Short mmCIF file of C-alpha atoms in Angstrom, two decimals:
data_model
loop_
_atom_site.label_atom_id
_atom_site.label_comp_id
_atom_site.label_asym_id
_atom_site.label_seq_id
_atom_site.Cartn_x
_atom_site.Cartn_y
_atom_site.Cartn_z
CA UNK A 14 -195.66 -158.10 -65.24
CA UNK A 15 -199.34 -158.84 -64.52
CA UNK A 16 -201.12 -156.58 -67.06
CA UNK A 17 -204.60 -157.68 -65.97
CA UNK A 18 -203.88 -156.69 -62.35
CA UNK A 19 -202.41 -153.36 -63.50
CA UNK A 20 -205.56 -152.49 -65.51
CA UNK A 21 -208.00 -153.73 -62.89
CA UNK A 22 -206.79 -151.35 -60.16
CA UNK A 23 -207.59 -148.10 -62.04
CA UNK A 24 -210.99 -149.47 -63.08
CA UNK A 25 -211.75 -150.38 -59.46
CA UNK A 26 -210.68 -146.94 -58.30
CA UNK A 27 -212.90 -145.25 -60.89
CA UNK A 28 -215.84 -147.39 -59.83
CA UNK A 29 -215.33 -146.43 -56.18
CA UNK A 30 -215.16 -142.76 -57.09
CA UNK A 31 -218.34 -143.05 -59.16
CA UNK A 32 -220.19 -144.72 -56.30
CA UNK A 33 -219.14 -141.89 -54.02
CA UNK A 34 -220.07 -139.25 -56.56
CA UNK A 35 -223.63 -140.46 -57.15
CA UNK A 36 -224.92 -139.53 -53.67
CA UNK A 37 -223.25 -136.14 -54.05
CA UNK A 38 -225.11 -135.64 -57.36
CA UNK A 39 -228.36 -136.60 -55.70
CA UNK A 40 -227.76 -134.10 -52.93
CA UNK A 41 -226.88 -131.45 -55.52
CA UNK A 42 -230.10 -132.10 -57.47
CA UNK A 43 -232.07 -131.97 -54.26
CA UNK A 44 -230.51 -128.61 -53.44
CA UNK A 45 -231.72 -127.25 -56.79
CA UNK A 46 -235.36 -127.63 -55.74
CA UNK A 47 -236.30 -124.16 -54.61
CA UNK A 48 -238.46 -123.21 -51.64
CA UNK A 49 -239.49 -120.09 -49.74
CA UNK A 50 -236.05 -119.81 -48.12
CA UNK A 51 -234.35 -119.82 -51.52
CA UNK A 52 -236.67 -117.07 -52.78
CA UNK A 53 -236.01 -114.97 -49.67
CA UNK A 54 -232.27 -115.47 -50.13
CA UNK A 55 -232.42 -114.25 -53.73
CA UNK A 56 -234.61 -111.27 -52.79
CA UNK A 57 -232.29 -110.23 -49.95
CA UNK A 58 -229.32 -110.53 -52.33
CA UNK A 59 -230.85 -107.69 -54.35
CA UNK A 60 -231.89 -109.66 -57.43
CA UNK A 61 -234.69 -108.05 -59.42
CA UNK A 62 -238.23 -109.42 -59.36
CA UNK A 63 -237.88 -110.40 -63.02
CA UNK A 64 -234.80 -112.54 -62.34
CA UNK A 65 -236.29 -114.19 -59.25
CA UNK A 66 -239.57 -114.91 -61.08
CA UNK A 67 -237.70 -116.41 -64.03
CA UNK A 68 -235.62 -118.57 -61.66
CA UNK A 69 -238.78 -119.81 -59.93
CA UNK A 70 -240.38 -120.67 -63.28
CA UNK A 71 -237.29 -122.41 -64.67
CA UNK A 72 -236.31 -124.59 -61.70
CA UNK A 73 -238.07 -127.36 -59.74
CA UNK A 74 -239.47 -126.20 -56.46
CA UNK A 75 -242.27 -126.41 -53.94
CA UNK A 76 -243.46 -123.37 -52.04
CA UNK A 77 -245.55 -122.60 -49.01
CA UNK A 78 -248.16 -120.19 -50.38
CA UNK A 79 -250.54 -120.28 -47.45
CA UNK A 80 -251.93 -116.87 -46.44
CA UNK A 81 -249.51 -116.55 -43.52
CA UNK A 82 -246.54 -117.52 -45.69
CA UNK A 83 -247.53 -115.07 -48.43
CA UNK A 84 -247.87 -112.27 -45.87
CA UNK A 85 -244.44 -113.15 -44.47
CA UNK A 86 -242.93 -113.04 -47.97
CA UNK A 87 -244.53 -109.69 -48.66
CA UNK A 88 -243.24 -108.23 -45.38
CA UNK A 89 -239.76 -109.50 -46.25
CA UNK A 90 -239.82 -107.50 -49.49
CA UNK A 91 -240.69 -110.21 -52.00
CA UNK A 92 -242.63 -108.67 -54.91
CA UNK A 93 -246.10 -109.68 -56.03
CA UNK A 94 -244.79 -110.94 -59.38
CA UNK A 95 -242.46 -113.38 -57.59
CA UNK A 96 -245.23 -114.60 -55.29
CA UNK A 97 -247.51 -115.09 -58.32
CA UNK A 98 -244.76 -117.16 -60.00
CA UNK A 99 -244.47 -119.32 -56.85
CA UNK A 100 -248.23 -119.90 -56.82
CA UNK A 101 -248.19 -120.77 -60.53
CA UNK A 102 -245.29 -123.18 -60.01
CA UNK A 103 -247.15 -124.98 -57.22
CA UNK A 104 -250.14 -125.39 -59.50
CA UNK A 105 -248.00 -127.15 -62.08
CA UNK A 106 -247.25 -124.33 -64.52
CA UNK A 107 -244.94 -121.37 -64.94
CA UNK A 108 -246.06 -117.78 -65.15
CA UNK A 109 -246.82 -116.71 -68.73
CA UNK A 110 -245.30 -113.47 -69.84
CA UNK A 111 -247.68 -112.39 -72.57
CA UNK A 112 -251.26 -112.73 -73.69
CA UNK A 113 -252.05 -115.48 -76.16
CA UNK A 114 -252.21 -114.35 -79.75
CA UNK A 115 -255.63 -113.26 -80.87
CA UNK A 116 -256.90 -112.96 -77.30
CA UNK A 117 -259.26 -110.21 -76.25
CA UNK A 118 -257.66 -106.99 -75.09
CA UNK A 119 -259.29 -107.30 -71.69
CA UNK A 120 -258.46 -111.00 -71.16
CA UNK A 121 -256.63 -110.96 -67.83
CA UNK A 122 -256.35 -114.75 -67.64
CA UNK A 123 -253.59 -114.86 -70.25
CA UNK A 124 -250.90 -113.09 -68.22
CA UNK A 125 -249.27 -113.50 -64.80
CA UNK A 126 -251.10 -110.39 -63.67
CA UNK A 127 -254.34 -112.35 -64.05
CA UNK A 128 -253.55 -114.53 -61.04
CA UNK A 129 -255.79 -112.97 -58.44
CA UNK A 130 -254.98 -112.60 -54.78
CA UNK A 131 -257.30 -113.90 -52.10
CA UNK A 132 -259.23 -110.61 -52.20
CA UNK A 133 -259.81 -110.89 -55.96
CA UNK A 134 -257.25 -108.22 -56.95
CA UNK A 135 -254.56 -108.87 -59.57
CA UNK A 136 -251.07 -109.21 -58.07
CA UNK A 137 -249.44 -105.84 -57.59
CA UNK A 138 -252.77 -104.04 -57.15
CA UNK A 139 -253.09 -103.61 -53.40
CA UNK A 140 -254.25 -100.06 -52.68
CA UNK A 141 -256.15 -97.14 -54.18
CA UNK A 142 -254.30 -95.70 -57.17
CA UNK A 143 -253.55 -96.16 -60.86
CA UNK A 144 -251.60 -99.13 -62.20
CA UNK A 145 -250.11 -99.94 -65.61
CA UNK A 146 -249.33 -103.31 -67.18
CA UNK A 147 -245.58 -103.40 -67.81
CA UNK A 148 -243.61 -105.20 -70.52
CA UNK A 149 -243.55 -108.43 -68.49
CA UNK A 150 -247.34 -108.47 -68.09
CA UNK A 151 -247.25 -107.46 -64.43
CA UNK A 152 -249.09 -104.55 -62.85
CA UNK A 153 -246.94 -101.67 -61.56
CA UNK A 154 -248.16 -98.62 -59.70
CA UNK A 155 -248.05 -95.35 -61.63
CA UNK A 156 -246.30 -92.56 -59.76
CA UNK A 157 -248.35 -89.46 -59.17
CA UNK A 158 -247.08 -85.97 -59.94
CA UNK A 159 -248.15 -82.79 -58.18
CA UNK A 160 -250.57 -80.62 -60.11
CA UNK A 161 -251.12 -76.99 -59.15
CA UNK A 162 -254.43 -75.34 -59.92
CA UNK A 163 -255.10 -71.73 -60.84
CA UNK A 164 -258.14 -70.50 -59.00
CA UNK A 165 -260.59 -68.09 -60.51
CA UNK A 166 -264.10 -66.72 -60.33
CA UNK A 167 -265.57 -69.89 -61.80
CA UNK A 168 -264.32 -71.83 -58.80
CA UNK A 169 -266.39 -69.91 -56.29
CA UNK A 170 -269.67 -71.49 -57.31
CA UNK A 171 -270.54 -74.35 -54.96
CA UNK A 172 -273.16 -76.93 -55.88
CA UNK A 173 -275.65 -78.26 -53.36
CA UNK A 174 -273.50 -81.37 -53.00
CA UNK A 175 -270.50 -79.30 -51.97
CA UNK A 176 -268.59 -79.91 -55.20
CA UNK A 177 -266.91 -76.98 -56.87
CA UNK A 178 -268.04 -76.61 -60.48
CA UNK A 179 -266.44 -74.80 -63.38
CA UNK A 180 -263.32 -74.80 -65.54
CA UNK A 181 -260.08 -75.46 -63.74
CA UNK A 182 -256.57 -74.74 -65.04
CA UNK A 183 -253.88 -77.20 -63.99
CA UNK A 184 -250.10 -77.03 -64.26
CA UNK A 185 -247.53 -79.82 -63.82
CA UNK A 186 -243.79 -79.14 -63.71
CA UNK A 187 -241.62 -80.55 -66.50
CA UNK A 188 -242.41 -81.04 -70.15
CA UNK A 189 -242.82 -84.83 -70.06
CA UNK A 190 -243.68 -87.71 -67.73
CA UNK A 191 -241.09 -90.14 -66.41
CA UNK A 192 -243.31 -93.03 -67.56
CA UNK A 193 -243.07 -93.78 -71.28
CA UNK A 194 -245.49 -96.28 -72.84
CA UNK A 195 -246.33 -97.74 -76.23
CA UNK A 196 -249.88 -97.73 -77.59
CA UNK A 197 -252.12 -99.42 -76.63
CA UNK A 198 -251.46 -99.17 -72.90
CA UNK A 199 -253.50 -100.98 -70.25
CA UNK A 200 -254.29 -99.41 -66.89
CA UNK A 201 -256.17 -100.31 -63.74
CA UNK A 202 -258.06 -97.70 -61.73
CA UNK A 203 -258.47 -98.75 -58.10
CA UNK A 204 -260.92 -96.12 -56.90
CA UNK A 205 -261.70 -95.05 -53.32
CA UNK A 206 -264.83 -96.24 -51.54
CA UNK A 207 -267.88 -94.39 -52.81
CA UNK A 208 -266.14 -93.19 -56.00
CA UNK A 209 -267.00 -94.19 -59.55
CA UNK A 210 -264.46 -94.43 -62.39
CA UNK A 211 -266.49 -91.79 -64.24
CA UNK A 212 -265.23 -89.23 -61.73
CA UNK A 213 -261.72 -89.67 -63.11
CA UNK A 214 -260.65 -87.64 -66.12
CA UNK A 215 -258.11 -88.66 -68.74
CA UNK A 216 -256.21 -85.46 -69.51
CA UNK A 217 -254.22 -84.62 -72.64
CA UNK A 218 -251.59 -82.05 -71.67
CA UNK A 219 -250.60 -78.98 -73.61
CA UNK A 220 -246.82 -79.04 -73.43
CA UNK A 221 -244.69 -75.98 -72.78
CA UNK A 222 -240.91 -75.66 -72.55
CA UNK A 223 -240.85 -76.42 -68.83
CA UNK A 224 -244.35 -77.52 -67.88
CA UNK A 225 -247.52 -79.30 -68.92
CA UNK A 226 -250.87 -77.52 -68.70
CA UNK A 227 -254.51 -78.46 -69.07
CA UNK A 228 -258.00 -77.20 -68.48
CA UNK A 229 -260.44 -79.61 -66.88
CA UNK A 230 -263.83 -79.60 -65.26
CA UNK A 231 -264.22 -79.98 -61.51
CA UNK A 232 -266.58 -82.61 -60.18
CA UNK A 233 -265.45 -85.16 -62.77
CA UNK A 234 -267.92 -83.93 -65.42
CA UNK A 235 -265.89 -84.51 -68.56
CA UNK A 236 -268.56 -84.71 -71.24
CA UNK A 237 -269.75 -81.13 -71.53
CA UNK A 238 -268.96 -78.50 -74.11
CA UNK A 239 -266.59 -75.65 -73.43
CA UNK A 240 -262.87 -74.90 -73.16
CA UNK A 241 -262.18 -77.85 -70.88
CA UNK A 242 -263.42 -80.41 -73.39
CA UNK A 243 -260.37 -80.04 -75.62
CA UNK A 244 -258.02 -81.33 -72.90
CA UNK A 245 -260.05 -84.38 -71.89
CA UNK A 246 -260.07 -87.76 -73.62
CA UNK A 247 -263.01 -90.10 -73.36
CA UNK A 248 -262.32 -93.62 -72.16
CA UNK A 249 -264.28 -96.71 -71.24
CA UNK A 250 -263.81 -98.99 -68.25
CA UNK A 251 -264.42 -102.64 -67.48
CA UNK A 252 -265.02 -103.71 -63.90
CA UNK A 253 -262.82 -106.68 -62.90
CA UNK A 254 -263.20 -106.53 -59.11
CA UNK A 255 -264.95 -104.34 -56.54
CA UNK A 256 -263.71 -100.76 -57.09
CA UNK A 257 -261.19 -102.01 -59.67
CA UNK A 258 -261.57 -101.09 -63.36
CA UNK A 259 -259.57 -101.92 -66.48
CA UNK A 260 -258.86 -99.13 -68.97
CA UNK A 261 -257.13 -99.37 -72.35
CA UNK A 262 -255.70 -96.20 -73.88
CA UNK A 263 -255.13 -96.95 -77.55
CA UNK A 264 -254.38 -95.39 -80.88
CA UNK A 265 -257.47 -93.17 -80.81
CA UNK A 266 -255.82 -91.07 -78.13
CA UNK A 267 -252.82 -90.36 -80.33
CA UNK A 268 -249.30 -89.61 -79.16
CA UNK A 269 -248.51 -87.13 -76.42
CA UNK A 270 -248.50 -86.42 -72.70
CA UNK A 271 -251.44 -87.72 -70.67
CA UNK A 272 -252.58 -88.18 -67.11
CA UNK A 273 -255.41 -89.66 -65.06
CA UNK A 274 -256.85 -86.93 -62.84
CA UNK A 275 -258.72 -88.29 -59.80
CA UNK A 276 -261.73 -86.45 -58.35
CA UNK A 277 -260.77 -83.16 -56.78
CA UNK A 278 -261.42 -82.33 -53.16
CA UNK A 279 -262.97 -79.10 -52.01
CA UNK A 280 -262.02 -77.33 -48.82
CA UNK A 281 -264.50 -74.77 -47.57
CA UNK A 282 -265.60 -72.62 -50.47
CA UNK A 283 -262.72 -73.34 -52.82
CA UNK A 284 -261.21 -76.30 -54.53
CA UNK A 285 -257.84 -77.43 -53.17
CA UNK A 286 -254.96 -75.45 -54.74
CA UNK A 287 -252.95 -78.56 -55.52
CA UNK A 288 -253.53 -82.25 -56.06
CA UNK A 289 -252.10 -85.23 -57.89
CA UNK A 290 -252.28 -86.64 -61.38
CA UNK A 291 -251.00 -89.99 -62.67
CA UNK A 292 -248.98 -89.08 -65.76
CA UNK A 293 -247.56 -90.99 -68.72
CA UNK A 294 -246.18 -90.40 -72.19
CA UNK A 295 -247.87 -92.37 -74.97
CA UNK A 296 -245.91 -93.18 -78.12
CA UNK A 297 -246.48 -95.47 -81.09
#
């Protein structure tokens, strides 16, 4: 029996298989490089923005992030955090998920939310409203709740500018907000044209068994004495873009139920009977 011939045949067969397997490996590695189509496929499959962003950051890929392509991604339902991760990947780095240690509280450049869109706004901030920085460092819009106002004699005084002045009692259904946050919490106020952040009031609710109540001042005047002062919390803002302001609500505010109350509208001779307030619960 020819032992050498017997051994040589399996070795030759293995070599042939290996030569055929190498191109397949190359094709497989090439398929792992992600692009816009891969991101759209993951988004349409129902994967969360966090998973898609992490996949983009962890895998090789090249993305079309031209304005038209970004608009197409947005229309297809791809979130801002995912688009920001694609932009960061193209620039040679992955999206960071937290601020660097010892960084300033207002340093936006240390998180993925600091990657500005073409209009200078942080990703996720695209319309007038209130936004909060979530646990992943991205900006998410704060849902507004309906607030009902109790009208009274003080509301019938109209200033020369057409703004109703006086104390205003507000009531919000439910004893707590759906949004729970740890202190300190970072917010963005994207204010309407012609509005200053000083016209917003940070309200501390008085909690009842089935509602939250407060007394505020109409016209956005929050720094006067009187009954309304006890339910308002002073805050400072930092402008980061036109009509966009950063606010940090920290330990000084304490624990409890809070809300950002935008300027109230007046209709005729009375303030509107209902409005909206952006609520949150602040814990330790």
